[in-house]
Structures are given as C-alpha cells and as structure tokens.
PDB file of N, CA and C in Angstrom:
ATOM      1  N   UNK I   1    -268.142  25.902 -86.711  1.00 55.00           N
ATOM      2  CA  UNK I   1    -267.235  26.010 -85.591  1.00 55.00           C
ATOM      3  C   UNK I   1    -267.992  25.801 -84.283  1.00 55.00           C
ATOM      4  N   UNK I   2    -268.981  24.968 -84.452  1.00 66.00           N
ATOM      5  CA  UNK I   2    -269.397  25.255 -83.240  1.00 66.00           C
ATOM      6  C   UNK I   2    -269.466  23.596 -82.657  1.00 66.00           C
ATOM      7  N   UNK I   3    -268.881  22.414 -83.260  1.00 67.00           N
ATOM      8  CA  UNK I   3    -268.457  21.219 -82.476  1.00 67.00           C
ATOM      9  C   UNK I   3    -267.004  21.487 -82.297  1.00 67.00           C
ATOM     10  N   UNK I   4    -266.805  20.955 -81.359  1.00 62.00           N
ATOM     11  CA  UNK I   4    -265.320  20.215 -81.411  1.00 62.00           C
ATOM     12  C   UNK I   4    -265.100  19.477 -81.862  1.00 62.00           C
ATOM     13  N   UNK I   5    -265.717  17.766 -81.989  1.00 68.00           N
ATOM     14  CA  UNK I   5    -265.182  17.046 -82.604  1.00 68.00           C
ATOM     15  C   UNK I   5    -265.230  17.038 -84.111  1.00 68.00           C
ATOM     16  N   UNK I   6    -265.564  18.261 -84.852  1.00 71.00           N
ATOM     17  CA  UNK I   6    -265.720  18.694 -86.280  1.00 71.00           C
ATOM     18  C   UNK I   6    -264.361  19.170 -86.689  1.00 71.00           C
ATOM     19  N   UNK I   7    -263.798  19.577 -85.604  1.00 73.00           N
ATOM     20  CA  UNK I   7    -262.646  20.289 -86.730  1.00 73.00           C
ATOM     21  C   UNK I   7    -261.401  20.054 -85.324  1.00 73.00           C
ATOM     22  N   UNK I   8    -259.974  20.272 -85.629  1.00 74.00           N
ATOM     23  CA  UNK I   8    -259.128  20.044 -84.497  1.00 74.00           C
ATOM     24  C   UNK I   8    -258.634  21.223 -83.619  1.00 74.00           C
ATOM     25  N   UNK I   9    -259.812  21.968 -83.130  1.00 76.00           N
ATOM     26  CA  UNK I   9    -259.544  23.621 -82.113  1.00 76.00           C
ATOM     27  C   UNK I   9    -258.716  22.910 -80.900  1.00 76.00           C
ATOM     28  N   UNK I  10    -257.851  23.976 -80.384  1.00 79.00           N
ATOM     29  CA  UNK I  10    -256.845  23.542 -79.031  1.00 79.00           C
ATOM     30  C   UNK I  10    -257.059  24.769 -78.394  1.00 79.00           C
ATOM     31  N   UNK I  11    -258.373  25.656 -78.735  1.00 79.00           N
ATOM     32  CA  UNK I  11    -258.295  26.921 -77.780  1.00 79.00           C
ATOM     33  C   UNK I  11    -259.433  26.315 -76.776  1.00 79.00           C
ATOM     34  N   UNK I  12    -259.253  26.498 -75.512  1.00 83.00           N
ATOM     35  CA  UNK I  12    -259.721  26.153 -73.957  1.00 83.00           C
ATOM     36  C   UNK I  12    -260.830  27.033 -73.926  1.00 83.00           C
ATOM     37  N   UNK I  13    -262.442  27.057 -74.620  1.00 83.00           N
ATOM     38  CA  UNK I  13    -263.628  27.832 -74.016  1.00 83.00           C
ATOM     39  C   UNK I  13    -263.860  27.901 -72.615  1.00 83.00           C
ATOM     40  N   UNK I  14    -263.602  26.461 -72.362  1.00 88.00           N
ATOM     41  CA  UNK I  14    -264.426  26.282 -71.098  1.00 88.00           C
ATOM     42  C   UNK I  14    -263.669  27.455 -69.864  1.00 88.00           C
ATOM     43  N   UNK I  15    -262.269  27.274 -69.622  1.00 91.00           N
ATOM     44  CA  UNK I  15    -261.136  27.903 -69.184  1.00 91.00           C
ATOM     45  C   UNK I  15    -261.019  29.243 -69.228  1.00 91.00           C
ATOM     46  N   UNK I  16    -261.386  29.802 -70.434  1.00 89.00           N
ATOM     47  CA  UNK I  16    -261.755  31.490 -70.645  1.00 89.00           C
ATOM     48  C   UNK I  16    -262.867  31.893 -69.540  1.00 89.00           C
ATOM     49  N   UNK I  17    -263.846  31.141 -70.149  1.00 89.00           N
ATOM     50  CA  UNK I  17    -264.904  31.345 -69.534  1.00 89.00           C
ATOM     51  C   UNK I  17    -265.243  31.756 -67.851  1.00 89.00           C
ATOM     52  N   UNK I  18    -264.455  30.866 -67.887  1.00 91.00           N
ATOM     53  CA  UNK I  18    -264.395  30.445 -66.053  1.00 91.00           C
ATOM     54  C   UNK I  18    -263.727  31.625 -65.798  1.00 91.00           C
ATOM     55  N   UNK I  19    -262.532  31.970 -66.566  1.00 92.00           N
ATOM     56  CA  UNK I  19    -261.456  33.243 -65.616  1.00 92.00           C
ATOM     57  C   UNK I  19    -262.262  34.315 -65.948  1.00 92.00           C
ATOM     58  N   UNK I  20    -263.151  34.643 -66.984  1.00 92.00           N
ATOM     59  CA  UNK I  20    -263.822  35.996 -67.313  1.00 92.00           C
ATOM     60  C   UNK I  20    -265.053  35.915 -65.850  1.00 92.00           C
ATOM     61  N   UNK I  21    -265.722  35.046 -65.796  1.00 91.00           N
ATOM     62  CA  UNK I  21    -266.523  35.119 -64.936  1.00 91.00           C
ATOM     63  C   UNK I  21    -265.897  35.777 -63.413  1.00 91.00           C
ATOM     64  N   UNK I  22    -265.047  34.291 -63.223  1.00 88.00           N
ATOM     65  CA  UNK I  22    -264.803  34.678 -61.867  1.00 88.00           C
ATOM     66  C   UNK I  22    -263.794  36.642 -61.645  1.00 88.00           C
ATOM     67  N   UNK I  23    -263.491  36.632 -62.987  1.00 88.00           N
ATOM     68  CA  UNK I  23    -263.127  38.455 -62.760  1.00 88.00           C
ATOM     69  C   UNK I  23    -263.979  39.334 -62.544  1.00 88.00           C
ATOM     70  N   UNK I  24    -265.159  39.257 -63.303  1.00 89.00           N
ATOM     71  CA  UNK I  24    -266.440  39.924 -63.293  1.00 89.00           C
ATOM     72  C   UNK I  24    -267.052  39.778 -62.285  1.00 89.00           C
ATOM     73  N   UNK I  25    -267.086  38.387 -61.396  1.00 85.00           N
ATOM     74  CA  UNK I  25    -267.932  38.642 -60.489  1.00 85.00           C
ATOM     75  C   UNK I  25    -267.157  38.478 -59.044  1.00 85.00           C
ATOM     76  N   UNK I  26    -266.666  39.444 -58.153  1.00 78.00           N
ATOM     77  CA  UNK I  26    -266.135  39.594 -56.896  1.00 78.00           C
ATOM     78  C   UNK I  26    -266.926  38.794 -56.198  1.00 78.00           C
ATOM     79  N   UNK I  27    -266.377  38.529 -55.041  1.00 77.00           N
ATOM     80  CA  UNK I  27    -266.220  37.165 -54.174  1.00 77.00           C
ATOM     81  C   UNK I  27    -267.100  37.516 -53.086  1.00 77.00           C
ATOM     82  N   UNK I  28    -268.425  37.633 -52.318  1.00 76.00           N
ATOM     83  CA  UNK I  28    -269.205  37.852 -51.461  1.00 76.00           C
ATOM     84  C   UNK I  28    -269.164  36.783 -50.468  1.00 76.00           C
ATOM     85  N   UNK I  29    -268.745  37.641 -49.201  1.00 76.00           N
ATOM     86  CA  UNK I  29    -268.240  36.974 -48.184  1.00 76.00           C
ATOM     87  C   UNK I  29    -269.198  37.364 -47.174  1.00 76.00           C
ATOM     88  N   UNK I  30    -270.420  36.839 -46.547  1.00 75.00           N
ATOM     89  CA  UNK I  30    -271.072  37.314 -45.514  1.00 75.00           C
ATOM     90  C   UNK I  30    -270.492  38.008 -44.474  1.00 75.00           C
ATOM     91  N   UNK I  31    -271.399  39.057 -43.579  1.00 73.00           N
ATOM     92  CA  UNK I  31    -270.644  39.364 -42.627  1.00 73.00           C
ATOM     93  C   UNK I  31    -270.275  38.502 -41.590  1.00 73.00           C
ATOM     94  N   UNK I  32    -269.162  38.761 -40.820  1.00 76.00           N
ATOM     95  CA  UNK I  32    -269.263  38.164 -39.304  1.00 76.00           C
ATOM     96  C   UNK I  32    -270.293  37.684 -37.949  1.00 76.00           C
ATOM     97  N   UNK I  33    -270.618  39.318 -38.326  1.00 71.00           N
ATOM     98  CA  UNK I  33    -271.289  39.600 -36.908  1.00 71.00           C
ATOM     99  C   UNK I  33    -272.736  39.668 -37.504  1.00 71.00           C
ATOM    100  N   UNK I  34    -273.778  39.248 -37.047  1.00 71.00           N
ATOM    101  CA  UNK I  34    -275.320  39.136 -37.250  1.00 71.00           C
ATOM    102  C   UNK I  34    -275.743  40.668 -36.946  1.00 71.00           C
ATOM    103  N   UNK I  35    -276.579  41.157 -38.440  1.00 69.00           N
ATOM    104  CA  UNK I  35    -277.168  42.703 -38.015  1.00 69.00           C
ATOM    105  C   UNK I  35    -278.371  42.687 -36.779  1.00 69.00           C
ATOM    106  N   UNK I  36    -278.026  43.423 -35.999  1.00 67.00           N
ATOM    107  CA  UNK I  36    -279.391  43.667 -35.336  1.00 67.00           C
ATOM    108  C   UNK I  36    -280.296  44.558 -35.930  1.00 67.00           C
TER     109      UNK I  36
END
C-alpha cells in the first residue's frame, strides 16, 4: 500500500495531511509595533 499506481486508492493523503498540519500548527503573525 504504499504506491498509488499499485492498486486503485481514492483516499486524498496529501489533503489530510495539509488540514492536520495546518490545525496543529496556529498561524504566527509578527507584531506590529517594533520591541524596544
């Protein structure tokens, strides 16, 4: 199970992947204003 073109899978790894990540990892937005 580990080609695709071996057998005919229609489940989306790549697509999981991406939404697990981007849940796990929150969105870091620099600050505005420069620390002094």
């Amino acid at each position: 199970h580990r080609y695709v073109d071996g057998h005919a899978c229609v489940f989306d790894y790549k697509k999981v992947g991406r939404e697990q990540i981007a849940q796990q990892n929150p969105l870091v937005m620099p600050s505005k204003l420069d620390k002094i």
